[in-house]
Rosetta silent file (secondary structure, phi, psi, omega in degrees, C-alpha in Angstrom):
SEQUENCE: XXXXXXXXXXXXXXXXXXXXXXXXXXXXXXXXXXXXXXXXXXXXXXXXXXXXXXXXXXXXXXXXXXXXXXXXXXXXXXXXXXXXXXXXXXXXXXXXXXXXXXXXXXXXXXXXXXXXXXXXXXXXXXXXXXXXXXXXXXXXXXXXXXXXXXXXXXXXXXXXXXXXXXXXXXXXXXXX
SCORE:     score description
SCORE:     0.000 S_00000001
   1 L     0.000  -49.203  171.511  -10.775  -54.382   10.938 S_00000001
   2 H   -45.317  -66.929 -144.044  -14.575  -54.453    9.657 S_00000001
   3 H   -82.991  -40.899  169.466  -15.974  -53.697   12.626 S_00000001
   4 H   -76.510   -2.203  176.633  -13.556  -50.757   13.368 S_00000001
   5 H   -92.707  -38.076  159.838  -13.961  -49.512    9.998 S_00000001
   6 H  -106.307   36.703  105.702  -17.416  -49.446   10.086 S_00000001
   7 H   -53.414  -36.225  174.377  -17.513  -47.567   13.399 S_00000001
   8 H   -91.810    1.332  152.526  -15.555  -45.016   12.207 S_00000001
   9 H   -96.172   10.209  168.263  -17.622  -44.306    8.945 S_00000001
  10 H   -87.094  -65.388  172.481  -20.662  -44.682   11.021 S_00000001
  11 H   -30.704  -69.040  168.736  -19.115  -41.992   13.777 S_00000001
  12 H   -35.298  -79.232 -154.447  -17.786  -39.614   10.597 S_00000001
  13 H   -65.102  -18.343  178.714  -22.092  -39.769    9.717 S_00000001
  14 H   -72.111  -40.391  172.630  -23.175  -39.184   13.229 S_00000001
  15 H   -67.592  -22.901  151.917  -20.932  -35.882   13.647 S_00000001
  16 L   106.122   49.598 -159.840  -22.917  -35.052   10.085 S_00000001
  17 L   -76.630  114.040 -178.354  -19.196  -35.000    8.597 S_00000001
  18 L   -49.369  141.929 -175.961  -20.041  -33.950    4.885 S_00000001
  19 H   -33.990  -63.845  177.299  -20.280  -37.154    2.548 S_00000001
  20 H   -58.334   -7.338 -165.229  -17.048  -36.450    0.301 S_00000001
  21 H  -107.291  -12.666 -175.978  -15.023  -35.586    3.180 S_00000001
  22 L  -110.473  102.691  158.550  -15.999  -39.087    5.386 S_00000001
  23 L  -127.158  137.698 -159.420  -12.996  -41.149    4.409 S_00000001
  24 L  -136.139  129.337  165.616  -11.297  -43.456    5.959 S_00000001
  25 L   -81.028   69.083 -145.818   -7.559  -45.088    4.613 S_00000001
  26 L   -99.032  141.353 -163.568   -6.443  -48.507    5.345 S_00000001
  27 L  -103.144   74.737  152.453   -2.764  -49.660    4.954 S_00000001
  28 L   -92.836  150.812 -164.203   -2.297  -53.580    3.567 S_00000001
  29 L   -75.105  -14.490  149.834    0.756  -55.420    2.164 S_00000001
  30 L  -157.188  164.626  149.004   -0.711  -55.909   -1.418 S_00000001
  31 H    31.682  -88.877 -149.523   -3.042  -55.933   -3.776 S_00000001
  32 H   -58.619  -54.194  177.649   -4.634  -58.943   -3.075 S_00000001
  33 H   -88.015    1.988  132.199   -5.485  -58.537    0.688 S_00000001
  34 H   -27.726  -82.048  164.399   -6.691  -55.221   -0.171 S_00000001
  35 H   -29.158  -43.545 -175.197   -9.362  -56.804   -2.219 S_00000001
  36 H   -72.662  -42.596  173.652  -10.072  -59.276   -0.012 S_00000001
  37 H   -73.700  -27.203  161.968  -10.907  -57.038    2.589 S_00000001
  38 H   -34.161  -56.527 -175.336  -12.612  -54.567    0.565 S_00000001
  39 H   -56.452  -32.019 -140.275  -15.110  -57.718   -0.419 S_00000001
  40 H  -115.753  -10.926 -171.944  -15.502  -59.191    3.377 S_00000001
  41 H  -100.860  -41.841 -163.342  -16.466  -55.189    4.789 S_00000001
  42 H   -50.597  -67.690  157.920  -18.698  -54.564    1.627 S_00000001
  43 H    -6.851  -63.258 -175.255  -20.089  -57.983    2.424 S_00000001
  44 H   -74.256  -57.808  160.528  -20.545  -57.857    5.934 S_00000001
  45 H   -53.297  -85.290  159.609  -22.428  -54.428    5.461 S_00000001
  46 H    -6.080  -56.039  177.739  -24.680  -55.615    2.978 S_00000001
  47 H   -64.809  -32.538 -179.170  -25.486  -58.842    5.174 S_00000001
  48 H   -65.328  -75.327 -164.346  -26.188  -56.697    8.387 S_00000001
  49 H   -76.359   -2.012 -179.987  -28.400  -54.284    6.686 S_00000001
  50 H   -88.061  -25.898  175.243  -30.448  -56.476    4.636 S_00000001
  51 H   -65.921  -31.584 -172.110  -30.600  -58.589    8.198 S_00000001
  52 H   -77.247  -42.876 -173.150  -31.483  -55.772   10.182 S_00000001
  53 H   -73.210  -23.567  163.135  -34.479  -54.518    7.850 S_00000001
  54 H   -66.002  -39.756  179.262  -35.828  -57.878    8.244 S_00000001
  55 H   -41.678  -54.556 -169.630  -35.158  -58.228   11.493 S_00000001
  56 H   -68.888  -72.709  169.708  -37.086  -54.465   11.813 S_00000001
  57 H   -30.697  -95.442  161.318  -39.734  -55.349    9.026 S_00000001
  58 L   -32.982   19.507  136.542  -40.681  -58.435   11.679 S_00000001
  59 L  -101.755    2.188 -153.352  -40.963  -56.351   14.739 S_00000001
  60 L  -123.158  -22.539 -174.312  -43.106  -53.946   12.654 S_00000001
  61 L  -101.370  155.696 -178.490  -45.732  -56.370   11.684 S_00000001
  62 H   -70.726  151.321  179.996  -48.559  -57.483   13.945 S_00000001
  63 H    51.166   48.574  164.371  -47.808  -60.597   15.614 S_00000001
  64 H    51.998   15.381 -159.101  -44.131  -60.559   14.500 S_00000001
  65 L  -128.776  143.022 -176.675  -44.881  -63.093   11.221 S_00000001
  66 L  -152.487  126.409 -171.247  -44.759  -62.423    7.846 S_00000001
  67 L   -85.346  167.877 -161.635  -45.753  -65.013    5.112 S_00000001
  68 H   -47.153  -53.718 -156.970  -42.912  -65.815    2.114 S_00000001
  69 H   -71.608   -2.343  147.654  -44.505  -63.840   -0.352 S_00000001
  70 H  -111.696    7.045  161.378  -44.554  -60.459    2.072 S_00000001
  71 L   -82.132   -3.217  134.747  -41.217  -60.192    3.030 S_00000001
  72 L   -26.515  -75.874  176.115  -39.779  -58.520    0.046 S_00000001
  73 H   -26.309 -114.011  174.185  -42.693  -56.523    0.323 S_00000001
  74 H   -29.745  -38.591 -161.252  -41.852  -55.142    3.842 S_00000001
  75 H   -84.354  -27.433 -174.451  -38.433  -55.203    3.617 S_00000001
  76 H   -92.079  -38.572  165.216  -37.832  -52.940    0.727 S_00000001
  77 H   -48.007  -68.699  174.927  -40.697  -50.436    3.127 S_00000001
  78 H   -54.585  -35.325  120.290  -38.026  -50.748    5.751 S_00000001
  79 H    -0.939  -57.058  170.630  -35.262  -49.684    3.794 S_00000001
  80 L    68.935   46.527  172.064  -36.829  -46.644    2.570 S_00000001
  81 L  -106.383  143.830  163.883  -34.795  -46.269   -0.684 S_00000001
  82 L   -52.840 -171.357  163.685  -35.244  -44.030   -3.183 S_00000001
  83 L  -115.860    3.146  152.566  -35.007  -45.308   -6.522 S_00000001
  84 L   -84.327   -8.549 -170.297  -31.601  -43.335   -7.287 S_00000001
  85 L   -89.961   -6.644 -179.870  -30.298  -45.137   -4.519 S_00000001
  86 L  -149.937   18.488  166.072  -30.316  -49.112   -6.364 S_00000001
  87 L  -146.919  127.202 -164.507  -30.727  -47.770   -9.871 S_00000001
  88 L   -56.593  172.034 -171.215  -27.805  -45.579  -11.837 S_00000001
  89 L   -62.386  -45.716 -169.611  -28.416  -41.858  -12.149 S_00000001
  90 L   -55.785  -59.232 -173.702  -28.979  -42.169  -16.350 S_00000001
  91 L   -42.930  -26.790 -176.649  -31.369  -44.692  -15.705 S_00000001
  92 L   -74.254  110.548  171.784  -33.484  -42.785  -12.994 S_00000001
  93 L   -84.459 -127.392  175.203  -36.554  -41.123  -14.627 S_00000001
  94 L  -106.220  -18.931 -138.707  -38.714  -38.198  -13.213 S_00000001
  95 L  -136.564   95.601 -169.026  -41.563  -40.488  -12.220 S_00000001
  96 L   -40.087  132.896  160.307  -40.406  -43.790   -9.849 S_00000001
  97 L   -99.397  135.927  164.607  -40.991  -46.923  -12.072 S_00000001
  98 H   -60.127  -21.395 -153.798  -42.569  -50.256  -10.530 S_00000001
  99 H   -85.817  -52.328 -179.655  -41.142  -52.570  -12.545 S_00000001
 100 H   -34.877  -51.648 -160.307  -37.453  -50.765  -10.875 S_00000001
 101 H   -81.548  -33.450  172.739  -39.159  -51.533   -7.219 S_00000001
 102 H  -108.389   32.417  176.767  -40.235  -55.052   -7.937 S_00000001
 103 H  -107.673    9.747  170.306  -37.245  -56.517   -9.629 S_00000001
 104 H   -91.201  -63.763  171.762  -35.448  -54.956   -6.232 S_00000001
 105 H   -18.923  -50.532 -153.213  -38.264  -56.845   -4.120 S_00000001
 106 H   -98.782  -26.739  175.761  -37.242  -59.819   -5.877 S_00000001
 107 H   -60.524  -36.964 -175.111  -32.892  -59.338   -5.668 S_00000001
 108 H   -81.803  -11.054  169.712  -33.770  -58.661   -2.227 S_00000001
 109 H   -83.341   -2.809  155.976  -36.011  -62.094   -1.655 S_00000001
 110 H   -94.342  -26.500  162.801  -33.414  -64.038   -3.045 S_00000001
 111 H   -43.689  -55.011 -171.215  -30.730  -62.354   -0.801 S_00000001
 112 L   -77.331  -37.840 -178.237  -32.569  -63.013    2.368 S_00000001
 113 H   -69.334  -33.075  173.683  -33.461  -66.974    1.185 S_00000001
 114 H   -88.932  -11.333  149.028  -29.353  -67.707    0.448 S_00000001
 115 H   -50.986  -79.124 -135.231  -29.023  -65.762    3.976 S_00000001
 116 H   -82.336   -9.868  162.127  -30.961  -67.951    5.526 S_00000001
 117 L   -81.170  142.042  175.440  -29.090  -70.981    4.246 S_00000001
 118 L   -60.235  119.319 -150.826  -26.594  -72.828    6.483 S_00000001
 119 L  -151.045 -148.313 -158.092  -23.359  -71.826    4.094 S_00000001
 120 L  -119.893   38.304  165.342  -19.477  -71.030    5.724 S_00000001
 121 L  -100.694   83.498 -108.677  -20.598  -68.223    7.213 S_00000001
 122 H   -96.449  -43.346  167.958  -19.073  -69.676   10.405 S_00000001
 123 H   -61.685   -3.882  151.936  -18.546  -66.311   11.888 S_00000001
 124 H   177.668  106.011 -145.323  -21.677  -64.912   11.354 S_00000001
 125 L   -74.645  141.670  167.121  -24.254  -67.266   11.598 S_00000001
 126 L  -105.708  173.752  -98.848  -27.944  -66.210   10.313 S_00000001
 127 H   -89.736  -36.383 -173.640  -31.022  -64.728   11.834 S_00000001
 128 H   -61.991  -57.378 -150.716  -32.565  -68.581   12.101 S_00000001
 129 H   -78.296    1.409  168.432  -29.236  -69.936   13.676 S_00000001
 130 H  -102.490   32.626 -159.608  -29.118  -66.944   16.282 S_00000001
 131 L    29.148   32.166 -176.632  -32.604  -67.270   17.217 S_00000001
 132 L   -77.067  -19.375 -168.095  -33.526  -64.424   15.969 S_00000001
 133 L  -155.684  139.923  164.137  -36.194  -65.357   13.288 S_00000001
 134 L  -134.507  130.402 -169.641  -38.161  -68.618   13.247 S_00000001
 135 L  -102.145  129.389 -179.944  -39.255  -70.101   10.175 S_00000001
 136 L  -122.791  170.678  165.031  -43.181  -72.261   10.511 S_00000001
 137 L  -124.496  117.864 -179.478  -45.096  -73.712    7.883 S_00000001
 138 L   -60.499  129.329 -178.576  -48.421  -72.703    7.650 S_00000001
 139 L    55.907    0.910  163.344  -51.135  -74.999    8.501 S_00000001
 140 H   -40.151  -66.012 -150.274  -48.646  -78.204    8.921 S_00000001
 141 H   -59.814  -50.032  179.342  -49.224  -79.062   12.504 S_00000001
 142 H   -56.357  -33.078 -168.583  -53.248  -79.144   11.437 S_00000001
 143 H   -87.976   12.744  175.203  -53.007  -81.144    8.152 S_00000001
 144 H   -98.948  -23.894  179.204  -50.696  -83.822   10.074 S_00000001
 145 H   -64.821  -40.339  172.806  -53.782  -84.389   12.047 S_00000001
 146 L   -35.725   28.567 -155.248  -55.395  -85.630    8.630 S_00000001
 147 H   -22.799  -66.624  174.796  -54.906  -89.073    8.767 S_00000001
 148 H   -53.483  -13.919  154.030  -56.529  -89.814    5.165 S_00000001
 149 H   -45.975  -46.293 -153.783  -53.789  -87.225    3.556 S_00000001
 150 L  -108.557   16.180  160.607  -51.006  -89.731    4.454 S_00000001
 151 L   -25.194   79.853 -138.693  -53.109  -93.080    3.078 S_00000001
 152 L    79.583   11.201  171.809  -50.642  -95.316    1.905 S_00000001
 153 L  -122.446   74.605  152.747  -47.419  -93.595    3.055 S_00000001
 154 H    -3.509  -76.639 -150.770  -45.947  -95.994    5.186 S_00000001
 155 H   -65.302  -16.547 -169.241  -43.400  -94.197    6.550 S_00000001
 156 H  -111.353  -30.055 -155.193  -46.251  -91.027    7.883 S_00000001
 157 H   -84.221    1.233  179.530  -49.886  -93.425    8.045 S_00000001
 158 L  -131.053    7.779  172.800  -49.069  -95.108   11.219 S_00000001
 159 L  -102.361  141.494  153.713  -47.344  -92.134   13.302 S_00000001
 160 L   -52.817  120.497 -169.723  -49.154  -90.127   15.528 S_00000001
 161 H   -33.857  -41.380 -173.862  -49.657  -86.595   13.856 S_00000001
 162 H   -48.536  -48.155  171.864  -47.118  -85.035   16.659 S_00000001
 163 H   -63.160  -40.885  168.301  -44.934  -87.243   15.148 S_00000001
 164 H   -62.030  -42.685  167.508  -45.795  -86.668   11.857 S_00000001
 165 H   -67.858  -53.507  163.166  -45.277  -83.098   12.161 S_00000001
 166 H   -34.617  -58.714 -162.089  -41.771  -83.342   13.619 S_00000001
 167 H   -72.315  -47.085  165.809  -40.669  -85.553   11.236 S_00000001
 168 H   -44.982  -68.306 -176.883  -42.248  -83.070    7.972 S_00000001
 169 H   -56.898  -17.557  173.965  -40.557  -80.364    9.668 S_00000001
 170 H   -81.883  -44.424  171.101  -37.191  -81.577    9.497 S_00000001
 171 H   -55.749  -29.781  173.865  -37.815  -82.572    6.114 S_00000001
 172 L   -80.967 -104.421 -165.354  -38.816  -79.360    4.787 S_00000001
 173 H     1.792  -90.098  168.593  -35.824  -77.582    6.739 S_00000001
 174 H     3.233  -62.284 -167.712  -33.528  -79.905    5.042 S_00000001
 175 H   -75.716  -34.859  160.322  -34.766  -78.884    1.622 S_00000001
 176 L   -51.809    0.000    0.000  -34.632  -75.427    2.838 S_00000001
């Protein structure tokens, strides 16, 4: 039902159907599973397009990589919204406000980090578990090489760095 529902308000925008006039009616036996589906297509949209402008933002940048603290950044660029478009109409002044633009930078960097957790979305699995986006840690593999960093850490001072890296990276994921 999602997925045919949002072909046929996608189709309705391609034929340039005027806005008030692209409606679409759905028929359920109460209440309840109304709601629910109302929640799972709003959902689903919402998960797609904040996945796709990352997805897009990270084809857009050189060498495909973008550190934590500029993916907000980019992502909200990719988007292209207006500032009537995530803030009500009273609320909108003449003159875009910043403060409006980074507390959306920051709804949307917390969006994409509880995306990116492994959660019960069993049915659509996120950009990391389709192999779409790979998450590194900057400068790990070199500072595993460091032997006097891990001085007194049993469990890392007697591994081979290779090892040492492996073993970090899983740990961080984890925590992730």
């Amino acid at each position: 039902t999602t997925l045919l529902s949002w072909s046929l308000v996608t189709e309705m925008s391609r034929q340039k159907i005027p806005l008030p006039d692209q409606k679409l009616l759905s028929f359920t036996d109460n209440r309840q599973d109304a709601s629910l589906q109302s929640g799972h297509f709003n959902d689903f949209i919402s998960t797609g397009l904040l996945r796709s402008a990352l997805y897009y933002a990270l084809l857009k940048t050189p060498g495909n990589q973008l550190k934590s603290f500029e993916i907000a950044r980019r992502v909200v660029e990719h988007l292209n919204l207006a500032e009537k478009d995530y803030i009500p109409d009273e609320k909108v002044g003449k003159y875009p406000d910043p403060e409006n633009e980074r507390a959306l930078e920051y709804y949307l960097f917390t969006r994409i980090i509880y995306d990116l957790r492994r959660a019960w979305r069993l049915n659509l699995p996120n950009l990391e578990q389709t192999g779409l986006l790979r998450i590194d840690y900057q400068n790990l593999r070199e500072r595993c090489h460091d032997d006097d960093a891990f001085e007194g850490l049993s469990i890392f001072q007697k591994r081979h760095p290779d090892d040492r890296f492996q073993l970090i990276v899983q740990i961080l994921n984890y925590f992730r």
